[in-house]
N, C-alpha and C. Protein backbone atom coordinates (compact mmCIF):
# COMPACT_ATOMS: atom_id res chain seq x y z
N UNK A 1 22.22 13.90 8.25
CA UNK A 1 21.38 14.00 7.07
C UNK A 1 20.05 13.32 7.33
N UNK A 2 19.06 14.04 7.03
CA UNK A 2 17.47 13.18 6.78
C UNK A 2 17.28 12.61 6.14
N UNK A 3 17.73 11.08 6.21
CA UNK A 3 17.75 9.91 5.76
C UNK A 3 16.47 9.00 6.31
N UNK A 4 16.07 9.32 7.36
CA UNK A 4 14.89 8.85 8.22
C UNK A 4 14.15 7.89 7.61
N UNK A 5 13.27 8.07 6.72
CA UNK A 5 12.26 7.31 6.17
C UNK A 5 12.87 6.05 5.58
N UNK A 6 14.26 5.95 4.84
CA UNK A 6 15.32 4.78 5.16
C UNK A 6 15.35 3.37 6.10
N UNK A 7 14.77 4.06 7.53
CA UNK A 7 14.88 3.41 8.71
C UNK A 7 13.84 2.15 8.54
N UNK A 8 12.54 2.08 8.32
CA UNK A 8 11.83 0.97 8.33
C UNK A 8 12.31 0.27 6.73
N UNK A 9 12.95 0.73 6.48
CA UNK A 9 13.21 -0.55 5.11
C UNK A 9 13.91 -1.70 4.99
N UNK A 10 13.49 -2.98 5.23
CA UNK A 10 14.39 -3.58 5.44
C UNK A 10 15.09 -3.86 3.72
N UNK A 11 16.59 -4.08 3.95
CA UNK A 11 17.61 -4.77 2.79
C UNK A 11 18.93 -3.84 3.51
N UNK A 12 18.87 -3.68 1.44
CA UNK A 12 20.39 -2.85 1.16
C UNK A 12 20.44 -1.67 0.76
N UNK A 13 21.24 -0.86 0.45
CA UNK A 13 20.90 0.45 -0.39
C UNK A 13 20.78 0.24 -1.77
N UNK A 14 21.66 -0.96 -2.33
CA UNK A 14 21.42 -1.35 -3.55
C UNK A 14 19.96 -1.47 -4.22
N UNK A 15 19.52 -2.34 -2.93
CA UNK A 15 17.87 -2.96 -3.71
C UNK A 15 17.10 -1.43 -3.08
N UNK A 16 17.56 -0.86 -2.04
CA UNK A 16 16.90 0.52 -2.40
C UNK A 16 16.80 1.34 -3.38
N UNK A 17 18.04 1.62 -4.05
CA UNK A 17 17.72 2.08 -5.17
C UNK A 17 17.44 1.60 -6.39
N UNK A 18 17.68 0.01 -6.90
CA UNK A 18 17.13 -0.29 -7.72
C UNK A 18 15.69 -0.09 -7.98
N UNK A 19 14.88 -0.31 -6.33
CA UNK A 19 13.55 -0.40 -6.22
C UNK A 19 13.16 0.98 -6.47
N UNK A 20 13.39 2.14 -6.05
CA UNK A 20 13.44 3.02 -6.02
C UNK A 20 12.33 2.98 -4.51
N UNK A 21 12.87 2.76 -3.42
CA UNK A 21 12.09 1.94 -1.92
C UNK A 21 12.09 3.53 -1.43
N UNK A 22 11.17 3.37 -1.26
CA UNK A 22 10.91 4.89 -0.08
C UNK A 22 9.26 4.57 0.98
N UNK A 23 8.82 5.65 2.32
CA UNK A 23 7.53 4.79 2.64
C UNK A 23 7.29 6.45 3.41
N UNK A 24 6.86 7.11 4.03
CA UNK A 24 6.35 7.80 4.60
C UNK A 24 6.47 9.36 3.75
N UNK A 25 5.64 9.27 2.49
CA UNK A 25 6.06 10.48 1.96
C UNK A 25 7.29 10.56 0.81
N UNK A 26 8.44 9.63 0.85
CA UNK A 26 9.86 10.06 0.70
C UNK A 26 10.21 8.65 0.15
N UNK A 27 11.12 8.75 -1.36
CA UNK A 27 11.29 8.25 -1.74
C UNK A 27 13.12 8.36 -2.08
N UNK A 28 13.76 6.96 -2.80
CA UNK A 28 15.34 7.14 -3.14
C UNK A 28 15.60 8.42 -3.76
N UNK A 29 14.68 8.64 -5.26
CA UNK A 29 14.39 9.63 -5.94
C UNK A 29 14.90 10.88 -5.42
N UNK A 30 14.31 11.23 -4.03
CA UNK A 30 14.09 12.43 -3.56
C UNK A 30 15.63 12.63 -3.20
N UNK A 31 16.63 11.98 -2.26
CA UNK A 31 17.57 12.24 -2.20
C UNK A 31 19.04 11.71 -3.03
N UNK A 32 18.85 10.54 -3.90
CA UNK A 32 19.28 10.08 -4.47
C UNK A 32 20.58 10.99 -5.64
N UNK A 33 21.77 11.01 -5.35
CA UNK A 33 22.51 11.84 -6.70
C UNK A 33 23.04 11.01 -7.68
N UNK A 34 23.62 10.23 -7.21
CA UNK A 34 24.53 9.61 -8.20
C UNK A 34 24.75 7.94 -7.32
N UNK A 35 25.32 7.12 -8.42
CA UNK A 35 25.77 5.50 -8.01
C UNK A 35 27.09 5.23 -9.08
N UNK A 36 27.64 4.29 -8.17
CA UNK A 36 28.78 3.69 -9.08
C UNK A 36 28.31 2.43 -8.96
N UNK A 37 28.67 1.65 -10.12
CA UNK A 37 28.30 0.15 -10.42
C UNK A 37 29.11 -0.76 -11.53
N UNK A 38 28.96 -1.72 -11.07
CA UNK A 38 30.03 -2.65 -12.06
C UNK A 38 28.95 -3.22 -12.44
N UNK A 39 29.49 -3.32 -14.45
CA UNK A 39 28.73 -3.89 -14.91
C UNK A 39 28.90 -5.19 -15.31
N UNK A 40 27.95 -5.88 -15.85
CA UNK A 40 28.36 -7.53 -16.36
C UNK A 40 29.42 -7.65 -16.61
N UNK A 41 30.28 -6.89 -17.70
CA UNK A 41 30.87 -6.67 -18.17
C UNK A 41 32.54 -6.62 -17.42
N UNK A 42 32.18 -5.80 -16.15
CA UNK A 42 33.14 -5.45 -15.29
C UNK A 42 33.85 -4.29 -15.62
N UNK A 43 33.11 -3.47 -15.88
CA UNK A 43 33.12 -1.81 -16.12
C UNK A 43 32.42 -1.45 -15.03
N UNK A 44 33.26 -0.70 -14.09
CA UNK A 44 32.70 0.49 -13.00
C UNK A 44 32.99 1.89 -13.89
N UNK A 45 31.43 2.47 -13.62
CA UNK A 45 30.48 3.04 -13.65
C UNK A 45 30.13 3.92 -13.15
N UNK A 46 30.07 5.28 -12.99
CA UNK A 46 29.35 6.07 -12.26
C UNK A 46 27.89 6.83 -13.21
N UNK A 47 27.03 6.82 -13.04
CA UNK A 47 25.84 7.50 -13.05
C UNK A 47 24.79 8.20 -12.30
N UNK A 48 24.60 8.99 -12.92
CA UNK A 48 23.67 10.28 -12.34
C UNK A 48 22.40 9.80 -11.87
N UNK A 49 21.74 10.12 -10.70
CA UNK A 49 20.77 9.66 -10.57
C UNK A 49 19.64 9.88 -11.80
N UNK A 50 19.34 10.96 -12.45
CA UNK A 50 18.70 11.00 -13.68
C UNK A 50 18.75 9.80 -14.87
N UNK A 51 19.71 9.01 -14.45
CA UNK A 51 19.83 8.12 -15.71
C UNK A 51 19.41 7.01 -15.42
N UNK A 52 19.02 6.79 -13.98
CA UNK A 52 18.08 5.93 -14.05
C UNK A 52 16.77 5.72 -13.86
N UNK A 53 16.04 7.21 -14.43
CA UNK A 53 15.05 6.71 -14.61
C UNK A 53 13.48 6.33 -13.32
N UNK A 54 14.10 6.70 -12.47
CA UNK A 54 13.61 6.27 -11.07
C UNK A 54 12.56 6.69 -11.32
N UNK A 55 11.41 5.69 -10.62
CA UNK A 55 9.65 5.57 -10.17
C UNK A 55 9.45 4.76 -9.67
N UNK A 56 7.90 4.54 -9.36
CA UNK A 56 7.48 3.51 -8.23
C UNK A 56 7.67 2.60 -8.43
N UNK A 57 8.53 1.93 -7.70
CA UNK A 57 9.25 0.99 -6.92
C UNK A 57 10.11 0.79 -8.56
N UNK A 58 10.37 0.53 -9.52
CA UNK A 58 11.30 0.41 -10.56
C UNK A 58 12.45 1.46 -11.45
N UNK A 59 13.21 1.44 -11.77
CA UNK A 59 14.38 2.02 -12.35
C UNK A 59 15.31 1.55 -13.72
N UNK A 60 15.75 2.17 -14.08
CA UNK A 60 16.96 1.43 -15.82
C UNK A 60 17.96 1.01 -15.06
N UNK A 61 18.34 0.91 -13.78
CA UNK A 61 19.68 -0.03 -13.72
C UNK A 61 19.91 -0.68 -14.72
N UNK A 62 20.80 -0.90 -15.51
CA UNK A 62 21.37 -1.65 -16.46
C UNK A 62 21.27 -3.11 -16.06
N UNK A 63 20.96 -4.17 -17.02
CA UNK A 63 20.88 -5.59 -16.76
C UNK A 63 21.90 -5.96 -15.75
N UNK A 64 22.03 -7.01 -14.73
CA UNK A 64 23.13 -7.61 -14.48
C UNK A 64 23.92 -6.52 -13.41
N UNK A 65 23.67 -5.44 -13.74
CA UNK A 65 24.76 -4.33 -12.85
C UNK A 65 24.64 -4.41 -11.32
N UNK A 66 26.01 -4.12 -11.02
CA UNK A 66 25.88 -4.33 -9.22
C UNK A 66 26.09 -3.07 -8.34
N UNK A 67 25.29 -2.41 -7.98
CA UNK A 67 25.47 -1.01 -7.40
C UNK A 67 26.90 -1.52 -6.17
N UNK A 68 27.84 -0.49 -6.42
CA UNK A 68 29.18 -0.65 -5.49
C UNK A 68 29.24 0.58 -4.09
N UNK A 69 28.23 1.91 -5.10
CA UNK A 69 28.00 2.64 -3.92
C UNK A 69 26.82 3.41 -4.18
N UNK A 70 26.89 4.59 -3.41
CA UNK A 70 25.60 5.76 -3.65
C UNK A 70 25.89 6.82 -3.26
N UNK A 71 25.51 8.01 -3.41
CA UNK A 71 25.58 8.84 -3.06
C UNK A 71 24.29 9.76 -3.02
N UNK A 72 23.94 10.36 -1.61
CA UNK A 72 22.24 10.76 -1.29
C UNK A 72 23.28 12.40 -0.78
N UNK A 73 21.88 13.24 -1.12
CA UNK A 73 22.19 14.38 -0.65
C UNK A 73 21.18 14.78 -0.10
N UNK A 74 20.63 14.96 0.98
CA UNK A 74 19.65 15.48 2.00
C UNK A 74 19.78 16.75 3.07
N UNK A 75 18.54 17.09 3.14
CA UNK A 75 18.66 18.18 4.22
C UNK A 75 19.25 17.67 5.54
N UNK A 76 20.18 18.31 6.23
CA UNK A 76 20.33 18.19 7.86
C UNK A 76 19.72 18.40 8.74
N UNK A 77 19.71 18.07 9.46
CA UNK A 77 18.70 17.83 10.61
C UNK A 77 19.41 17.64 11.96
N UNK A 78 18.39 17.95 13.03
CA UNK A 78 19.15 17.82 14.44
C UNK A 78 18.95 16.72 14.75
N UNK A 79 20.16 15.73 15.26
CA UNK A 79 20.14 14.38 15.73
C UNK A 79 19.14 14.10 16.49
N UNK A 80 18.93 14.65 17.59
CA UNK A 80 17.74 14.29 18.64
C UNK A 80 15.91 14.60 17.63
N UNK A 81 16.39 15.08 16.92
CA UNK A 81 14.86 15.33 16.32
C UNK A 81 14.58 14.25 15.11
N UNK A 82 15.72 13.91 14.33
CA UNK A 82 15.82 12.83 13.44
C UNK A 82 15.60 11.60 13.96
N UNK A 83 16.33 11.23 15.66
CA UNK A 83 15.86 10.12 16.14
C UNK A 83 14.92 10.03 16.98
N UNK A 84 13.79 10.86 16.89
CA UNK A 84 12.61 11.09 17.07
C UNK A 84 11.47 10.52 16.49
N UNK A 85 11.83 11.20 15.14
CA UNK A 85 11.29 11.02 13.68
C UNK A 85 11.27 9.47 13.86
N UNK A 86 12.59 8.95 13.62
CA UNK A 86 12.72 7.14 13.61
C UNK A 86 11.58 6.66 14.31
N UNK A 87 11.82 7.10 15.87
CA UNK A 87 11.15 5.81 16.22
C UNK A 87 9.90 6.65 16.24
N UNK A 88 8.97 7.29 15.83
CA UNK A 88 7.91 7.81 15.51
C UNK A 88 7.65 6.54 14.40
N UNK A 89 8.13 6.84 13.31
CA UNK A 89 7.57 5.90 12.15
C UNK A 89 7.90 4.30 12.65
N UNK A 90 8.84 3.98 13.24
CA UNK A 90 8.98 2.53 14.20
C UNK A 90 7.54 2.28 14.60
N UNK A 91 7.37 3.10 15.32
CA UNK A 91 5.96 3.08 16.08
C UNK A 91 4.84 2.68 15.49
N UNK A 92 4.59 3.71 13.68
CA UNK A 92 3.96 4.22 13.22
C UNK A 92 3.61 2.40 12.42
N UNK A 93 4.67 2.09 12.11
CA UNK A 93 4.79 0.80 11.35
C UNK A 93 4.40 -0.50 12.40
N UNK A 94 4.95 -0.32 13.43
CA UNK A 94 4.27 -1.60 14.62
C UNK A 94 2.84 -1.69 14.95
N UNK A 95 2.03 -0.30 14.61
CA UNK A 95 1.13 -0.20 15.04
C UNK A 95 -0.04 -0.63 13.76
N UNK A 96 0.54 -0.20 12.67
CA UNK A 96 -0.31 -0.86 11.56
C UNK A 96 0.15 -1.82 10.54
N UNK A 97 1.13 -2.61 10.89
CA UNK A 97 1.63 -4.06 10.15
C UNK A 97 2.00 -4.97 11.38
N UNK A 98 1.75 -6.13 11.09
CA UNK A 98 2.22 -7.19 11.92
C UNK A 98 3.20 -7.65 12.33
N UNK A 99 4.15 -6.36 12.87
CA UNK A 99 5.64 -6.95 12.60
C UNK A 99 6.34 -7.55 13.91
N UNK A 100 5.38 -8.39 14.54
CA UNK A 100 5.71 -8.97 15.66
C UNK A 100 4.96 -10.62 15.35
N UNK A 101 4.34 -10.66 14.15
CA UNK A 101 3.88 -12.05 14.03
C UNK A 101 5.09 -12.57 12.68
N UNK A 102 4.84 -13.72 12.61
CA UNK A 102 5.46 -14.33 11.46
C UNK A 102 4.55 -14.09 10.23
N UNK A 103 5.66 -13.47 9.15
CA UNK A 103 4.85 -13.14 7.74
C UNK A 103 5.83 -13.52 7.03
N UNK A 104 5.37 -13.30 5.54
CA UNK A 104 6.30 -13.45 4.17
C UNK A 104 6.70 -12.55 4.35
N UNK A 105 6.95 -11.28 4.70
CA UNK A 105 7.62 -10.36 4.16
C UNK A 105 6.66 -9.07 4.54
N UNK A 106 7.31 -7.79 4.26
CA UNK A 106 6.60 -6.29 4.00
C UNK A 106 5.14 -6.96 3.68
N UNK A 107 4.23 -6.37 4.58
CA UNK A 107 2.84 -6.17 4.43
C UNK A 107 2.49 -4.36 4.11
N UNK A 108 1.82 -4.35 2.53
CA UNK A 108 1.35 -3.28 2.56
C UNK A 108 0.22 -3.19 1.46
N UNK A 109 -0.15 -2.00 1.02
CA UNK A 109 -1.05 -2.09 -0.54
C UNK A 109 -0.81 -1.04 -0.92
N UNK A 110 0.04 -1.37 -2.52
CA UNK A 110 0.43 -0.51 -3.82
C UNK A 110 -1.06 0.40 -3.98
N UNK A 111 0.05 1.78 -3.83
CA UNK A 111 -1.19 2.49 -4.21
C UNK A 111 -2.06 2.24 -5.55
N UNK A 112 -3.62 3.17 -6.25
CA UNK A 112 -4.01 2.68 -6.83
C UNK A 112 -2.96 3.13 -7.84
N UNK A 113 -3.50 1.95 -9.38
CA UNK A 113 -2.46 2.03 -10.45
C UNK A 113 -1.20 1.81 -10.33
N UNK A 114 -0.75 1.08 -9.00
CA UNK A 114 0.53 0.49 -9.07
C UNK A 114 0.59 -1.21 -8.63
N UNK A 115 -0.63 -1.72 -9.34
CA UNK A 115 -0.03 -3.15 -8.85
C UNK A 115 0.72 -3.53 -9.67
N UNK A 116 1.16 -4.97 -9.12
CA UNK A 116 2.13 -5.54 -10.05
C UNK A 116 0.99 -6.51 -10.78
N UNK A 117 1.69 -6.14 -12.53
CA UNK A 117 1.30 -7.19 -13.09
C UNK A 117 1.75 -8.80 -12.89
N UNK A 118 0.89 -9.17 -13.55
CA UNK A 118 0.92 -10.58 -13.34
C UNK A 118 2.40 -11.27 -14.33
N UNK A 119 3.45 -12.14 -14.10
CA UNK A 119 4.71 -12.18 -14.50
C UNK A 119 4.46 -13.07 -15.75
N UNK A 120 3.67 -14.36 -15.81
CA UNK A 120 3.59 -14.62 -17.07
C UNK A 120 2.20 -15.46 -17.38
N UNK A 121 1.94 -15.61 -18.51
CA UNK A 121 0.45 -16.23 -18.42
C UNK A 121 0.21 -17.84 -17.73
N UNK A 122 1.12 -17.90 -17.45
CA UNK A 122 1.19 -19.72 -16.68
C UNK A 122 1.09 -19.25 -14.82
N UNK A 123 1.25 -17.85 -14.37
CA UNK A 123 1.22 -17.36 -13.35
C UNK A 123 -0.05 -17.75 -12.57
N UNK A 124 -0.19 -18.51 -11.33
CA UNK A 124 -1.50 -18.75 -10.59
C UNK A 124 -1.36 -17.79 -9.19
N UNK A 125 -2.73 -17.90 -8.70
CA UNK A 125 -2.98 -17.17 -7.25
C UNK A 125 -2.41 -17.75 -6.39
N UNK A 126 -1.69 -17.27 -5.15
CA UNK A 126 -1.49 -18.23 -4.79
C UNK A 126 -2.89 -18.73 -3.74
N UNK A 127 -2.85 -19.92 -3.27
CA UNK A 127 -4.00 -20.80 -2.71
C UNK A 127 -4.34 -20.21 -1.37
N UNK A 128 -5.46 -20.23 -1.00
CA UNK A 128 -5.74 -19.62 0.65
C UNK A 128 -5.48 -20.79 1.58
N UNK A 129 -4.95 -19.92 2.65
CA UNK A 129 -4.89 -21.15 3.84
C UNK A 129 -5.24 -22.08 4.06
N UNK A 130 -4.92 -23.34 4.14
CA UNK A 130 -5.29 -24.67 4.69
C UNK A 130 -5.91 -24.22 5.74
N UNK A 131 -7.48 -24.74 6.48
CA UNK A 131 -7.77 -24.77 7.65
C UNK A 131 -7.45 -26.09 8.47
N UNK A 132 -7.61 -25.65 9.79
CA UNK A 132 -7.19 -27.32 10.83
C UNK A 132 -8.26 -27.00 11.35
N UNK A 133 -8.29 -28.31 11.62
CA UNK A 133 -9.28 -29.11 13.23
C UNK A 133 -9.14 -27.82 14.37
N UNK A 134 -10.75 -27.86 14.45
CA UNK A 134 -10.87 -26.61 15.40
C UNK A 134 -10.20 -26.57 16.77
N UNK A 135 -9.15 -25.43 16.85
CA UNK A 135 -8.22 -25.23 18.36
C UNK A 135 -7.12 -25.34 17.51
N UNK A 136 -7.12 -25.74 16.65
CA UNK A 136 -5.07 -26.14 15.92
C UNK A 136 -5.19 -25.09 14.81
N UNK A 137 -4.06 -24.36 14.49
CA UNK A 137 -3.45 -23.61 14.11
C UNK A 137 -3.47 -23.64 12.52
N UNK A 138 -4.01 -23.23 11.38
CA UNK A 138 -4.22 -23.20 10.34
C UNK A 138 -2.77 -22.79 9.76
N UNK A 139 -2.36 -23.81 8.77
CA UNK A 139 -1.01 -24.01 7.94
C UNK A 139 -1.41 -22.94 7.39
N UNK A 140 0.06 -22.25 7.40
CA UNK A 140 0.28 -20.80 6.28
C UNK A 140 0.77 -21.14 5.30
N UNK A 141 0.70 -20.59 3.75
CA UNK A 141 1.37 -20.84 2.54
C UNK A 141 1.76 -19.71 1.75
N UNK A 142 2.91 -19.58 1.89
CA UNK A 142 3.36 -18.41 0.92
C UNK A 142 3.35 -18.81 -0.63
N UNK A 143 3.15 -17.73 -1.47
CA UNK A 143 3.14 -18.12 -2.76
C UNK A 143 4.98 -17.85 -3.56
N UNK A 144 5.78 -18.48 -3.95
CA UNK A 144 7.10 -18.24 -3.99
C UNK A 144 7.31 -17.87 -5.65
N UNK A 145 7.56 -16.43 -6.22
CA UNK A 145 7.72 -17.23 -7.84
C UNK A 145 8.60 -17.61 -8.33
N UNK A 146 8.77 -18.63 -9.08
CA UNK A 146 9.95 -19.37 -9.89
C UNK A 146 10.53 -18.56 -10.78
N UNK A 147 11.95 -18.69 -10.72
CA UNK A 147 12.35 -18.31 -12.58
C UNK A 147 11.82 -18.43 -13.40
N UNK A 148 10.77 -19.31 -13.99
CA UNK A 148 10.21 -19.13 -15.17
C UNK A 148 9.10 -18.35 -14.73
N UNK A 149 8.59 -17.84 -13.99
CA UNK A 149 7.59 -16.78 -13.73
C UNK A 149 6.37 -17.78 -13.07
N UNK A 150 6.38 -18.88 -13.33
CA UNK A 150 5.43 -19.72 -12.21
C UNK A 150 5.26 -19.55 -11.02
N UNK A 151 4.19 -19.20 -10.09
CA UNK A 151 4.33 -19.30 -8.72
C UNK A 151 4.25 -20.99 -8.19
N UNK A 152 5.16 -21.06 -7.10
CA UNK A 152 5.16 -21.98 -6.39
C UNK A 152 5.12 -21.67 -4.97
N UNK A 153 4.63 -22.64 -4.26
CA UNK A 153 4.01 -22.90 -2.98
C UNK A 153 4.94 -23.41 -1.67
N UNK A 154 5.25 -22.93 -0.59
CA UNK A 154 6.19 -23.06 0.38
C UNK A 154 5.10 -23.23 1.45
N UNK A 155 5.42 -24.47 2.32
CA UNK A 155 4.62 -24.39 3.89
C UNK A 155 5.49 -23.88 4.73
């Protein structure tokens, strides 16, 4: 199955489809049928992919719910041409993200009209790099957000 575009994502299938995570064209959406899930409650669940609602990067998963499985239905494809495809976009992704240096995480930019809003009005930027003494290595700072929607600061 042409699952391909799958391949550079890093997680689970869960937070794939919660996110509704897709990157070269192709999204969960597209192949996505159905999920079973236990709820808070501890009611398993099956639902249609239609019921949740899927778009960029968000979905109605129900509060609290824990995706248990999935089910994708995709076109087939010839193995040697699918793992082609892979390391094409492998490639495609080494060549324009940094994924051989140390980062926070996925480097990319939400297309337009999809940033994320800001989580709550106490929410700050996070701070630009500390510089060092010239030849030494300028401290990195990720911005981390808190449960209460505050960002906080990690060296």
């Amino acid at each position: 199955l042409d699952l391909t575009f799958l391949r550079t994502i890093p997680g689970s299938i869960g937070g794939a489809v919660r996110m509704n995570a897709g990157c070269y064209g192709s999204y969960v959406a597209d192949v996505l049928t159905e999920i079973t899930i236990c709820t808070r409650a501890g009611q398993i669940e099956t639902l249609p992919a239609a019921a949740l609602n899927l778009r960029y990067r968000q979905s109605d998963l129900p509060a609290g719910a824990v995706i248990l499985s999935a089910i994708f239905t995709a076109p087939e494809g010839d193995p040697a041409a699918l793992a082609a495809r892979m390391a094409d976009q492998i490639a495609k992704r080494d060549a324009t993200q940094p994924t051989k240096d140390r980062s926070a995480g996925s480097t990319f930019r939400n297309p337009v009209g999809h940033a994320w809003p800001t989580r709550s009005p106490n929410a700050t930027r996070p701070s630009r790099p500390r510089t060092a003494a010239p030849g030494r290595p300028s401290a990195i700072r990720s911005a981390i957000p808190a449960p209460d929607g505050r960002m906080t600061h990690m060296n």
